[in-house]
Amino acid sequence: MPTEINREEVLTMVAVGAQLVETLPASQYEEGRLPGAISIPLKKLDGRTAATLDRIKPVIVYCYDYQ
């Protein structure tokens, strides 16, 4: 179940191994992303792409859209 978290919670979770997933298109991912984030564009997020994630570690999905 999705849960909204704040910046401090993100930092804490990443420090203990959480996975960061950026959902913007790949071209925008290349322009800038959080350190350590992997790219899974929202339009390609499905069972196959989600299966590439470590099911044991928490996953933080974000979309940095500054527009």
Short mmCIF file of N, CA and C in Angstrom, two decimals:
data_model
loop_
_atom_site.label_atom_id
_atom_site.label_comp_id
_atom_site.label_asym_id
_atom_site.label_seq_id
_atom_site.Cartn_x
_atom_site.Cartn_y
_atom_site.Cartn_z
N MET A 1 0.84 -1.17 0.00
CA MET A 1 0.00 0.00 0.00
C MET A 1 0.89 1.25 0.00
N PRO A 2 0.67 2.19 -0.91
CA PRO A 2 1.48 3.41 -0.95
C PRO A 2 1.31 4.23 0.33
N THR A 3 2.41 4.80 0.76
CA THR A 3 2.42 5.65 1.95
C THR A 3 3.26 6.88 1.65
N GLU A 4 2.71 8.04 1.91
CA GLU A 4 3.47 9.28 1.71
C GLU A 4 4.46 9.43 2.86
N ILE A 5 5.70 9.79 2.51
CA ILE A 5 6.73 10.00 3.53
C ILE A 5 7.40 11.35 3.28
N ASN A 6 8.03 11.87 4.31
CA ASN A 6 8.70 13.16 4.18
C ASN A 6 10.19 12.97 3.90
N ARG A 7 10.87 14.07 3.70
CA ARG A 7 12.30 14.05 3.34
C ARG A 7 13.14 13.29 4.36
N GLU A 8 12.91 13.56 5.64
CA GLU A 8 13.70 12.89 6.69
C GLU A 8 13.49 11.38 6.66
N GLU A 9 12.27 10.96 6.42
CA GLU A 9 11.99 9.52 6.35
C GLU A 9 12.68 8.90 5.13
N VAL A 10 12.71 9.64 4.02
CA VAL A 10 13.42 9.15 2.83
C VAL A 10 14.90 8.96 3.16
N LEU A 11 15.50 9.97 3.76
CA LEU A 11 16.93 9.88 4.09
C LEU A 11 17.22 8.71 5.01
N THR A 12 16.37 8.51 5.99
CA THR A 12 16.56 7.39 6.93
C THR A 12 16.42 6.05 6.22
N MET A 13 15.40 5.93 5.38
CA MET A 13 15.18 4.67 4.68
C MET A 13 16.30 4.36 3.69
N VAL A 14 16.76 5.38 2.96
CA VAL A 14 17.85 5.17 2.01
C VAL A 14 19.13 4.77 2.73
N ALA A 15 19.35 5.34 3.90
CA ALA A 15 20.55 5.01 4.68
C ALA A 15 20.60 3.54 5.08
N VAL A 16 19.43 2.91 5.18
CA VAL A 16 19.41 1.49 5.55
C VAL A 16 19.07 0.58 4.37
N GLY A 17 19.16 1.14 3.14
CA GLY A 17 19.07 0.28 1.97
C GLY A 17 17.83 0.36 1.12
N ALA A 18 16.94 1.32 1.36
CA ALA A 18 15.74 1.43 0.52
C ALA A 18 16.14 1.74 -0.92
N GLN A 19 15.33 1.30 -1.85
CA GLN A 19 15.57 1.51 -3.28
C GLN A 19 14.79 2.74 -3.73
N LEU A 20 15.44 3.61 -4.51
CA LEU A 20 14.78 4.79 -5.06
C LEU A 20 14.44 4.53 -6.51
N VAL A 21 13.20 4.77 -6.88
CA VAL A 21 12.75 4.58 -8.26
C VAL A 21 12.19 5.90 -8.77
N GLU A 22 12.82 6.47 -9.80
CA GLU A 22 12.37 7.69 -10.47
C GLU A 22 11.45 7.28 -11.61
N THR A 23 10.25 7.86 -11.66
CA THR A 23 9.27 7.44 -12.66
C THR A 23 9.12 8.41 -13.85
N LEU A 24 9.94 9.43 -13.92
CA LEU A 24 9.91 10.32 -15.08
C LEU A 24 10.44 9.59 -16.31
N PRO A 25 10.15 10.07 -17.51
CA PRO A 25 10.72 9.47 -18.72
C PRO A 25 12.25 9.45 -18.65
N ALA A 26 12.86 8.50 -19.33
CA ALA A 26 14.31 8.31 -19.27
C ALA A 26 15.08 9.58 -19.61
N SER A 27 14.62 10.36 -20.57
CA SER A 27 15.34 11.59 -20.95
C SER A 27 15.39 12.57 -19.78
N GLN A 28 14.33 12.67 -19.02
CA GLN A 28 14.32 13.56 -17.86
C GLN A 28 15.12 12.97 -16.70
N TYR A 29 15.15 11.67 -16.60
CA TYR A 29 15.97 11.00 -15.59
C TYR A 29 17.44 11.36 -15.81
N GLU A 30 17.86 11.38 -17.07
CA GLU A 30 19.25 11.71 -17.40
C GLU A 30 19.59 13.15 -17.05
N GLU A 31 18.60 14.04 -17.06
CA GLU A 31 18.83 15.45 -16.76
C GLU A 31 19.11 15.67 -15.28
N GLY A 32 18.59 14.83 -14.43
CA GLY A 32 18.80 14.99 -13.00
C GLY A 32 17.96 14.03 -12.21
N ARG A 33 18.54 13.49 -11.16
CA ARG A 33 17.85 12.51 -10.32
C ARG A 33 18.51 12.48 -8.95
N LEU A 34 17.86 11.84 -8.01
CA LEU A 34 18.46 11.67 -6.70
C LEU A 34 19.59 10.65 -6.79
N PRO A 35 20.66 10.84 -6.04
CA PRO A 35 21.77 9.88 -6.07
C PRO A 35 21.29 8.46 -5.74
N GLY A 36 21.67 7.52 -6.57
CA GLY A 36 21.33 6.12 -6.35
C GLY A 36 19.99 5.69 -6.92
N ALA A 37 19.23 6.62 -7.47
CA ALA A 37 17.91 6.28 -8.01
C ALA A 37 18.04 5.50 -9.31
N ILE A 38 17.11 4.59 -9.53
CA ILE A 38 17.05 3.88 -10.80
C ILE A 38 15.85 4.41 -11.58
N SER A 39 15.90 4.25 -12.88
CA SER A 39 14.83 4.75 -13.74
C SER A 39 13.89 3.63 -14.14
N ILE A 40 12.63 3.81 -13.79
CA ILE A 40 11.55 2.98 -14.33
C ILE A 40 10.44 3.96 -14.68
N PRO A 41 10.42 4.43 -15.93
CA PRO A 41 9.38 5.39 -16.32
C PRO A 41 7.99 4.85 -16.02
N LEU A 42 7.11 5.73 -15.58
CA LEU A 42 5.77 5.33 -15.18
C LEU A 42 5.05 4.55 -16.27
N LYS A 43 5.24 4.93 -17.52
CA LYS A 43 4.58 4.22 -18.62
C LYS A 43 5.12 2.81 -18.81
N LYS A 44 6.28 2.51 -18.24
CA LYS A 44 6.86 1.17 -18.35
C LYS A 44 6.81 0.39 -17.04
N LEU A 45 6.23 0.99 -16.02
CA LEU A 45 6.15 0.33 -14.72
C LEU A 45 5.06 -0.74 -14.76
N ASP A 46 5.48 -1.98 -14.73
CA ASP A 46 4.56 -3.11 -14.76
C ASP A 46 5.17 -4.26 -13.97
N GLY A 47 4.58 -5.39 -14.01
CA GLY A 47 5.07 -6.53 -13.26
C GLY A 47 6.49 -6.93 -13.64
N ARG A 48 6.82 -6.85 -14.93
CA ARG A 48 8.16 -7.23 -15.39
C ARG A 48 9.22 -6.26 -14.86
N THR A 49 8.97 -4.95 -14.99
CA THR A 49 9.97 -3.99 -14.53
C THR A 49 10.03 -3.96 -13.01
N ALA A 50 8.89 -4.13 -12.35
CA ALA A 50 8.89 -4.16 -10.89
C ALA A 50 9.65 -5.39 -10.36
N ALA A 51 9.67 -6.46 -11.14
CA ALA A 51 10.38 -7.67 -10.73
C ALA A 51 11.89 -7.47 -10.66
N THR A 52 12.40 -6.39 -11.25
CA THR A 52 13.84 -6.12 -11.18
C THR A 52 14.25 -5.56 -9.83
N LEU A 53 13.28 -5.18 -9.01
CA LEU A 53 13.57 -4.62 -7.69
C LEU A 53 13.75 -5.73 -6.67
N ASP A 54 14.53 -5.45 -5.65
CA ASP A 54 14.74 -6.39 -4.55
C ASP A 54 13.48 -6.38 -3.68
N ARG A 55 12.78 -7.49 -3.63
CA ARG A 55 11.51 -7.57 -2.90
C ARG A 55 11.68 -7.49 -1.39
N ILE A 56 12.88 -7.65 -0.91
CA ILE A 56 13.12 -7.60 0.53
C ILE A 56 13.32 -6.16 1.03
N LYS A 57 13.86 -5.31 0.17
CA LYS A 57 14.14 -3.92 0.55
C LYS A 57 12.94 -3.02 0.25
N PRO A 58 12.74 -2.00 1.09
CA PRO A 58 11.67 -1.03 0.80
C PRO A 58 11.94 -0.32 -0.53
N VAL A 59 10.86 0.11 -1.17
CA VAL A 59 10.96 0.84 -2.44
C VAL A 59 10.32 2.21 -2.26
N ILE A 60 11.06 3.23 -2.64
CA ILE A 60 10.55 4.60 -2.62
C ILE A 60 10.40 5.03 -4.07
N VAL A 61 9.17 5.25 -4.47
CA VAL A 61 8.88 5.66 -5.85
C VAL A 61 8.62 7.16 -5.82
N TYR A 62 9.30 7.88 -6.70
CA TYR A 62 9.10 9.33 -6.74
C TYR A 62 9.15 9.83 -8.18
N CYS A 63 8.63 11.03 -8.34
CA CYS A 63 8.64 11.69 -9.63
C CYS A 63 8.97 13.14 -9.36
N TYR A 64 10.17 13.56 -9.69
CA TYR A 64 10.56 14.94 -9.46
C TYR A 64 10.16 15.77 -10.67
N ASP A 65 9.00 16.37 -10.60
CA ASP A 65 8.50 17.21 -11.68
C ASP A 65 8.40 18.62 -11.13
N TYR A 66 9.34 19.43 -11.48
CA TYR A 66 9.44 20.78 -10.93
C TYR A 66 8.60 21.79 -11.69
N GLN A 67 7.82 21.37 -12.65
CA GLN A 67 7.03 22.31 -13.45
C GLN A 67 5.79 22.75 -12.72
#
